[in-house]
mmCIF file of C-alpha atoms in Angstrom:
data_model
loop_
_atom_site.group_PDB
_atom_site.id
_atom_site.type_symbol
_atom_site.label_atom_id
_atom_site.label_comp_id
_atom_site.label_asym_id
_atom_site.label_seq_id
_atom_site.Cartn_x
_atom_site.Cartn_y
_atom_site.Cartn_z
ATOM 1 C CA MET A 11 -12.262 31.098 -21.416
ATOM 2 C CA ALA A 12 -11.125 27.505 -21.039
ATOM 3 C CA THR A 13 -9.738 25.457 -23.901
ATOM 4 C CA ILE A 14 -12.135 22.610 -24.707
ATOM 5 C CA LEU A 15 -10.650 19.119 -24.512
ATOM 6 C CA ASP A 16 -12.476 17.605 -27.474
ATOM 7 C CA GLY A 17 -12.830 13.901 -26.747
ATOM 8 C CA LYS A 18 -14.829 13.241 -29.893
ATOM 9 C CA ALA A 19 -12.100 14.519 -32.206
ATOM 10 C CA LEU A 20 -9.348 12.760 -30.273
ATOM 11 C CA ALA A 21 -11.294 9.482 -30.239
ATOM 12 C CA ALA A 22 -11.465 9.599 -34.033
ATOM 13 C CA LYS A 23 -7.686 10.095 -34.134
ATOM 14 C CA VAL A 24 -7.072 7.209 -31.719
ATOM 15 C CA LYS A 25 -9.319 4.854 -33.684
ATOM 16 C CA ALA A 26 -7.536 5.815 -36.918
ATOM 17 C CA GLU A 27 -4.223 4.919 -35.251
ATOM 18 C CA VAL A 28 -5.652 1.597 -34.091
ATOM 19 C CA ARG A 29 -7.034 0.812 -37.552
ATOM 20 C CA GLU A 30 -3.662 1.525 -39.154
ATOM 21 C CA GLN A 31 -1.896 -0.834 -36.755
ATOM 22 C CA ALA A 32 -4.547 -3.557 -36.995
ATOM 23 C CA ALA A 33 -4.377 -3.519 -40.805
ATOM 24 C CA SER A 34 -0.968 -5.238 -40.683
ATOM 25 C CA PHE A 35 -2.102 -8.040 -38.355
ATOM 26 C CA ARG A 36 -2.241 -11.595 -39.675
ATOM 27 C CA GLN A 37 -5.780 -11.884 -38.303
ATOM 28 C CA ALA A 38 -8.233 -9.140 -37.390
ATOM 29 C CA PRO A 39 -8.669 -8.513 -33.652
ATOM 30 C CA GLY A 40 -12.006 -9.800 -32.376
ATOM 31 C CA LEU A 41 -14.315 -8.483 -29.650
ATOM 32 C CA ALA A 42 -17.224 -10.419 -28.148
ATOM 33 C CA VAL A 43 -19.939 -8.382 -26.425
ATOM 34 C CA ILE A 44 -22.445 -9.909 -24.016
ATOM 35 C CA LEU A 45 -25.679 -7.984 -23.519
ATOM 36 C CA VAL A 46 -28.398 -9.129 -21.102
ATOM 37 C CA GLY A 47 -31.846 -7.569 -21.007
ATOM 38 C CA ASP A 48 -33.291 -4.567 -22.842
ATOM 39 C CA ASP A 49 -31.870 -1.547 -21.035
ATOM 40 C CA PRO A 50 -31.964 1.289 -23.612
ATOM 41 C CA ALA A 51 -28.706 2.865 -22.433
ATOM 42 C CA SER A 52 -26.889 -0.471 -22.597
ATOM 43 C CA ARG A 53 -28.196 -1.017 -26.128
ATOM 44 C CA ILE A 54 -26.855 2.386 -27.191
ATOM 45 C CA TYR A 55 -23.445 1.630 -25.677
ATOM 46 C CA VAL A 56 -23.230 -1.790 -27.319
ATOM 47 C CA ASN A 57 -24.217 -0.421 -30.722
ATOM 48 C CA GLY A 58 -21.546 2.247 -30.369
ATOM 49 C CA LYS A 59 -18.894 -0.335 -29.544
ATOM 50 C CA LYS A 60 -19.881 -2.383 -32.589
ATOM 51 C CA ARG A 61 -19.489 0.714 -34.792
ATOM 52 C CA ASP A 62 -16.087 1.381 -33.252
ATOM 53 C CA CYS A 63 -14.993 -2.174 -34.079
ATOM 54 C CA ALA A 64 -16.065 -1.701 -37.686
ATOM 55 C CA GLU A 65 -14.138 1.573 -37.889
ATOM 56 C CA CYS A 66 -11.005 -0.108 -36.538
ATOM 57 C CA GLY A 67 -11.219 -3.150 -38.808
ATOM 58 C CA PHE A 68 -12.053 -5.517 -35.939
ATOM 59 C CA THR A 69 -14.574 -8.320 -35.932
ATOM 60 C CA SER A 70 -17.338 -8.028 -33.348
ATOM 61 C CA THR A 71 -19.941 -10.519 -32.224
ATOM 62 C CA GLU A 72 -22.900 -9.735 -29.979
ATOM 63 C CA TYR A 73 -24.490 -12.294 -27.658
ATOM 64 C CA HIS A 74 -27.871 -10.965 -26.511
ATOM 65 C CA PHE A 75 -29.941 -12.701 -23.839
ATOM 66 C CA ASP A 76 -33.266 -12.031 -22.184
ATOM 67 C CA ALA A 77 -33.146 -10.739 -18.618
ATOM 68 C CA ASP A 78 -34.172 -14.127 -17.240
ATOM 69 C CA VAL A 79 -31.069 -15.902 -18.575
ATOM 70 C CA THR A 80 -29.394 -18.199 -16.048
ATOM 71 C CA MET A 81 -25.924 -17.798 -14.607
ATOM 72 C CA GLU A 82 -25.074 -21.254 -15.949
ATOM 73 C CA THR A 83 -25.804 -20.121 -19.496
ATOM 74 C CA LEU A 84 -23.686 -16.991 -19.179
ATOM 75 C CA LEU A 85 -20.772 -18.798 -17.540
ATOM 76 C CA ALA A 86 -20.866 -21.479 -20.234
ATOM 77 C CA LEU A 87 -20.702 -18.774 -22.922
ATOM 78 C CA VAL A 88 -17.762 -17.025 -21.248
ATOM 79 C CA ASP A 89 -15.941 -20.342 -20.981
ATOM 80 C CA ARG A 90 -16.457 -20.944 -24.702
ATOM 81 C CA LEU A 91 -15.279 -17.447 -25.592
ATOM 82 C CA ASN A 92 -12.232 -17.827 -23.351
ATOM 83 C CA ARG A 93 -11.218 -20.836 -25.468
ATOM 84 C CA ASP A 94 -12.076 -19.281 -28.846
ATOM 85 C CA PRO A 95 -8.862 -18.102 -30.584
ATOM 86 C CA SER A 96 -10.803 -15.685 -32.803
ATOM 87 C CA VAL A 97 -11.916 -13.731 -29.713
ATOM 88 C CA ASP A 98 -9.329 -11.366 -28.212
ATOM 89 C CA GLY A 99 -11.585 -9.362 -25.928
ATOM 90 C CA ILE A 100 -14.719 -10.229 -23.961
ATOM 91 C CA LEU A 101 -16.967 -7.441 -22.751
ATOM 92 C CA CYS A 102 -19.999 -7.994 -20.534
ATOM 93 C CA GLN A 103 -22.174 -4.875 -20.665
ATOM 94 C CA LEU A 104 -23.039 -3.641 -17.173
ATOM 95 C CA PRO A 105 -25.232 -3.368 -15.243
ATOM 96 C CA LEU A 106 -26.668 -6.871 -15.400
ATOM 97 C CA PRO A 107 -30.325 -7.420 -14.428
ATOM 98 C CA ALA A 108 -31.118 -8.180 -10.796
ATOM 99 C CA GLY A 109 -30.448 -11.753 -9.770
ATOM 100 C CA LEU A 110 -27.289 -12.156 -11.841
ATOM 101 C CA ASP A 111 -23.899 -12.149 -10.109
ATOM 102 C CA GLU A 112 -21.839 -9.502 -11.930
ATOM 103 C CA GLU A 113 -18.686 -10.256 -9.965
ATOM 104 C CA LYS A 114 -18.820 -13.960 -10.758
ATOM 105 C CA ILE A 115 -19.252 -13.259 -14.469
ATOM 106 C CA LEU A 116 -16.400 -10.753 -14.565
ATOM 107 C CA LEU A 117 -14.080 -13.073 -12.628
ATOM 108 C CA SER A 118 -14.806 -15.855 -15.129
ATOM 109 C CA ILE A 119 -13.357 -13.842 -18.027
ATOM 110 C CA ASP A 120 -9.799 -14.818 -18.947
ATOM 111 C CA PRO A 121 -7.556 -11.925 -17.768
ATOM 112 C CA ALA A 122 -5.881 -12.006 -21.200
ATOM 113 C CA LYS A 123 -9.283 -11.120 -22.722
ATOM 114 C CA ASP A 124 -10.409 -8.686 -20.013
ATOM 115 C CA VAL A 125 -10.334 -5.577 -22.213
ATOM 116 C CA ASP A 126 -12.407 -3.595 -19.689
ATOM 117 C CA CYS A 127 -9.626 -4.164 -17.113
ATOM 118 C CA PHE A 128 -12.077 -5.221 -14.411
ATOM 119 C CA HIS A 129 -10.399 -8.495 -13.380
ATOM 120 C CA PRO A 130 -8.396 -8.269 -10.109
ATOM 121 C CA TYR A 131 -5.339 -9.701 -11.900
ATOM 122 C CA ASN A 132 -5.304 -6.808 -14.372
ATOM 123 C CA VAL A 133 -6.152 -4.249 -11.701
ATOM 124 C CA GLY A 134 -3.187 -5.529 -9.692
ATOM 125 C CA ARG A 135 -0.866 -5.263 -12.685
ATOM 126 C CA MET A 136 -2.045 -1.703 -13.255
ATOM 127 C CA LEU A 137 -1.410 -0.885 -9.595
ATOM 128 C CA ILE A 138 2.251 -1.932 -9.822
ATOM 129 C CA GLY A 139 2.733 -0.197 -13.170
ATOM 130 C CA ASP A 140 2.944 -3.367 -15.272
ATOM 131 C CA SER A 141 -0.403 -3.287 -17.053
ATOM 132 C CA VAL A 142 -1.319 -4.874 -20.355
ATOM 133 C CA PHE A 143 -4.718 -3.170 -20.180
ATOM 134 C CA GLN A 144 -5.855 0.001 -18.420
ATOM 135 C CA PRO A 145 -9.437 0.866 -17.389
ATOM 136 C CA CYS A 146 -10.900 2.594 -20.415
ATOM 137 C CA THR A 147 -12.232 5.835 -18.925
ATOM 138 C CA PRO A 148 -9.153 6.745 -16.840
ATOM 139 C CA ALA A 149 -6.896 5.757 -19.745
ATOM 140 C CA GLY A 150 -8.941 8.023 -22.000
ATOM 141 C CA VAL A 151 -8.523 10.922 -19.588
ATOM 142 C CA MET A 152 -4.757 10.376 -19.520
ATOM 143 C CA ARG A 153 -4.635 10.368 -23.322
ATOM 144 C CA MET A 154 -6.573 13.648 -23.428
ATOM 145 C CA LEU A 155 -4.115 15.231 -21.006
ATOM 146 C CA GLU A 156 -1.183 13.939 -23.058
ATOM 147 C CA GLU A 157 -2.670 15.265 -26.296
ATOM 148 C CA ALA A 158 -3.024 18.727 -24.739
ATOM 149 C CA ASN A 159 0.556 18.592 -23.368
ATOM 150 C CA ILE A 160 -0.737 18.663 -19.798
ATOM 151 C CA SER A 161 1.615 16.755 -17.511
ATOM 152 C CA PRO A 162 0.443 15.668 -14.045
ATOM 153 C CA ASP A 163 4.092 15.726 -12.905
ATOM 154 C CA GLY A 164 4.308 17.858 -9.767
ATOM 155 C CA LYS A 165 0.657 18.909 -10.022
ATOM 156 C CA ARG A 166 -1.991 18.744 -7.302
ATOM 157 C CA CYS A 167 -4.592 16.302 -8.633
ATOM 158 C CA VAL A 168 -8.002 15.877 -6.993
ATOM 159 C CA VAL A 169 -10.228 12.948 -7.964
ATOM 160 C CA ILE A 170 -13.847 13.055 -6.794
ATOM 161 C CA GLY A 171 -15.245 9.533 -6.746
ATOM 162 C CA ARG A 172 -13.860 6.194 -5.593
ATOM 163 C CA SER A 173 -15.456 3.613 -7.876
ATOM 164 C CA ASN A 174 -13.422 0.632 -9.008
ATOM 165 C CA ILE A 175 -14.108 1.529 -12.642
ATOM 166 C CA VAL A 176 -13.151 5.226 -12.671
ATOM 167 C CA GLY A 177 -12.207 6.916 -9.398
ATOM 168 C CA LYS A 178 -9.658 4.523 -7.916
ATOM 169 C CA PRO A 179 -7.758 3.750 -11.148
ATOM 170 C CA MET A 180 -7.871 7.417 -12.178
ATOM 171 C CA GLY A 181 -5.880 8.365 -9.106
ATOM 172 C CA ILE A 182 -3.404 5.533 -9.704
ATOM 173 C CA LEU A 183 -2.687 6.620 -13.292
ATOM 174 C CA LEU A 184 -2.185 10.232 -12.201
ATOM 175 C CA LEU A 185 0.123 9.065 -9.422
ATOM 176 C CA GLN A 186 2.172 7.045 -11.907
ATOM 177 C CA GLN A 187 2.706 10.282 -13.837
ATOM 178 C CA ASN A 188 4.039 11.896 -10.631
ATOM 179 C CA GLY A 189 0.876 13.770 -9.721
ATOM 180 C CA THR A 190 0.144 14.405 -6.038
ATOM 181 C CA VAL A 191 -3.274 12.813 -5.712
ATOM 182 C CA THR A 192 -6.120 13.438 -3.278
ATOM 183 C CA TYR A 193 -9.243 11.277 -3.381
ATOM 184 C CA CYS A 194 -12.554 12.845 -2.382
ATOM 185 C CA HIS A 195 -15.929 11.168 -1.891
ATOM 186 C CA SER A 196 -19.284 11.441 -0.126
ATOM 187 C CA HIS A 197 -17.641 11.412 3.331
ATOM 188 C CA THR A 198 -15.070 14.116 2.517
ATOM 189 C CA PRO A 199 -15.586 17.262 4.628
ATOM 190 C CA ASN A 200 -14.979 20.723 3.141
ATOM 191 C CA LEU A 201 -14.852 19.468 -0.444
ATOM 192 C CA ALA A 202 -14.479 22.956 -1.925
ATOM 193 C CA GLU A 203 -11.308 23.609 0.081
ATOM 194 C CA LEU A 204 -9.675 20.619 -1.596
ATOM 195 C CA THR A 205 -10.984 21.208 -5.112
ATOM 196 C CA ARG A 206 -9.710 24.802 -5.052
ATOM 197 C CA GLN A 207 -6.184 23.432 -4.593
ATOM 198 C CA ALA A 208 -6.362 21.218 -7.671
ATOM 199 C CA ASN A 209 -4.324 21.908 -10.768
ATOM 200 C CA ILE A 210 -6.107 18.899 -12.282
ATOM 201 C CA LEU A 211 -9.645 18.173 -11.071
ATOM 202 C CA VAL A 212 -11.427 14.992 -12.155
ATOM 203 C CA THR A 213 -15.028 14.444 -11.089
ATOM 204 C CA ALA A 214 -16.897 11.160 -11.541
ATOM 205 C CA VAL A 215 -19.803 11.314 -9.106
ATOM 206 C CA GLY A 216 -23.021 11.586 -11.102
ATOM 207 C CA LYS A 217 -24.502 14.643 -9.387
ATOM 208 C CA VAL A 218 -25.758 17.565 -11.449
ATOM 209 C CA GLY A 219 -24.209 20.885 -10.442
ATOM 210 C CA LEU A 220 -21.724 19.387 -7.991
ATOM 211 C CA ILE A 221 -18.797 21.544 -9.157
ATOM 212 C CA THR A 222 -19.355 25.278 -9.347
ATOM 213 C CA ALA A 223 -16.952 28.029 -10.395
ATOM 214 C CA ASP A 224 -16.123 29.004 -6.802
ATOM 215 C CA MET A 225 -14.792 25.471 -6.236
ATOM 216 C CA VAL A 226 -12.250 25.649 -9.060
ATOM 217 C CA LYS A 227 -8.757 27.092 -9.082
ATOM 218 C CA GLU A 228 -8.053 29.740 -11.707
ATOM 219 C CA GLY A 229 -6.572 28.052 -14.779
ATOM 220 C CA ALA A 230 -7.191 24.492 -13.549
ATOM 221 C CA VAL A 231 -7.777 21.502 -15.791
ATOM 222 C CA VAL A 232 -11.334 20.271 -15.159
ATOM 223 C CA VAL A 233 -12.243 16.790 -16.372
ATOM 224 C CA ASP A 234 -15.917 15.831 -16.077
ATOM 225 C CA VAL A 235 -16.382 12.073 -16.366
ATOM 226 C CA ALA A 236 -20.007 11.998 -15.181
ATOM 227 C CA MET A 237 -23.016 11.560 -17.442
ATOM 228 C CA ASN A 238 -26.249 12.928 -15.992
ATOM 229 C CA ARG A 239 -29.468 14.536 -17.183
ATOM 230 C CA ASP A 240 -30.597 17.898 -15.888
ATOM 231 C CA GLU A 241 -34.166 18.926 -15.076
ATOM 232 C CA ALA A 242 -34.834 19.550 -18.759
ATOM 233 C CA GLY A 243 -33.569 16.083 -19.673
ATOM 234 C CA LYS A 244 -30.405 17.434 -21.294
ATOM 235 C CA LEU A 245 -27.171 15.471 -20.949
ATOM 236 C CA CYS A 246 -24.720 17.061 -18.533
ATOM 237 C CA GLY A 247 -21.954 16.166 -16.113
ATOM 238 C CA ASP A 248 -21.076 17.096 -12.543
ATOM 239 C CA VAL A 249 -19.686 20.487 -13.553
ATOM 240 C CA GLU A 250 -21.638 23.721 -14.078
ATOM 241 C CA PHE A 251 -20.034 24.050 -17.483
ATOM 242 C CA ALA A 252 -20.744 27.652 -18.459
ATOM 243 C CA SER A 253 -19.436 29.295 -15.274
ATOM 244 C CA VAL A 254 -16.533 26.899 -14.723
ATOM 245 C CA ALA A 255 -15.379 27.278 -18.338
ATOM 246 C CA GLU A 256 -14.890 31.002 -17.666
ATOM 247 C CA LYS A 257 -12.403 30.209 -14.899
ATOM 248 C CA ALA A 258 -10.688 26.954 -15.877
ATOM 249 C CA GLY A 259 -7.739 26.646 -18.226
ATOM 250 C CA TYR A 260 -9.018 23.447 -19.823
ATOM 251 C CA ILE A 261 -12.354 21.661 -19.570
ATOM 252 C CA THR A 262 -14.068 18.598 -21.013
ATOM 253 C CA PRO A 263 -17.612 18.981 -22.380
ATOM 254 C CA VAL A 264 -20.502 16.615 -21.644
ATOM 255 C CA PRO A 265 -21.302 15.044 -24.007
ATOM 256 C CA GLY A 266 -18.287 14.904 -26.313
ATOM 257 C CA GLY A 267 -15.511 14.664 -23.744
ATOM 258 C CA CYS A 268 -14.693 11.517 -21.824
ATOM 259 C CA GLY A 269 -17.422 9.316 -23.329
ATOM 260 C CA PRO A 270 -15.969 8.956 -26.830
ATOM 261 C CA MET A 271 -12.497 8.420 -25.376
ATOM 262 C CA THR A 272 -13.732 5.592 -23.157
ATOM 263 C CA ARG A 273 -14.880 3.688 -26.229
ATOM 264 C CA ALA A 274 -11.699 4.509 -28.151
ATOM 265 C CA MET A 275 -9.538 3.106 -25.359
ATOM 266 C CA LEU A 276 -11.558 -0.113 -25.468
ATOM 267 C CA MET A 277 -10.291 -0.443 -29.036
ATOM 268 C CA VAL A 278 -6.728 0.212 -27.830
ATOM 269 C CA ASN A 279 -7.108 -2.558 -25.236
ATOM 270 C CA THR A 280 -8.562 -4.977 -27.793
ATOM 271 C CA LEU A 281 -5.600 -4.291 -30.089
ATOM 272 C CA ALA A 282 -3.242 -4.982 -27.168
ATOM 273 C CA ALA A 283 -5.090 -8.254 -26.482
ATOM 274 C CA ALA A 284 -4.681 -9.320 -30.108
ATOM 275 C CA ARG A 285 -0.955 -8.641 -29.811
ATOM 276 C CA LEU A 286 -0.887 -10.710 -26.643
ATOM 277 C CA HIS A 287 -2.497 -13.550 -28.580
ATOM 278 C CA GLY A 288 0.111 -13.431 -31.341
ATOM 279 C CA LYS A 289 -2.024 -11.976 -34.144
ATOM 280 C CA GLU A 290 0.425 -9.212 -35.082
#
């Protein structure tokens, strides 16, 4: 039976570490969160991030707009936050309602306050191994591996998914730890042949039941980043948990795996931004 990689417990540990470090700062780190519209999932995520800030001793300010807000209004707010010394990180909750240009908003955020690590400047720095910030979900996965003493060095690593937020940076971070990385996606033929070779398998597709036990190498580390709902409405990932857990060496649960760590790493990035701004 696989060892469970408990993201919830580790996230609490990470946030305690962040709080301890932030307590010595001359000024509390500050996070500004922009929320547009009334998407229930986005509201849940934003509320969770505000709780995390409180736990870490950060200040947090929410800017909530109706779905019909103009681009001019949002860009003006970002410009003001970019110039506000009390704000170390700016987070725009995605997705934005139709008609709003997500890319333009994200590009308008000062890279020194881009705690999601979405700006091309920060992505480029991550690519060359000189990052101030790392994308929160992949960074959370790497911290979980580190905590379990699982080194990617010399391992076959398979990443399923090629999004800019998870898949692509996940492979880069594994590569920087000397993993041999294969990317898979919707156009990959014979997916199971590749996943069965993986010592570390990370899936971030969003398809219920995508990974079954016959697709997993005995003793592999299986990291399920996806968040789906099954036919009964229950939260689940891409992995058929019960059967795969019998075969894998380590596995992340859904929920309680990567999700809490994503939010914890946002706090790590906000702390790094406050350091960058001389608040330590």
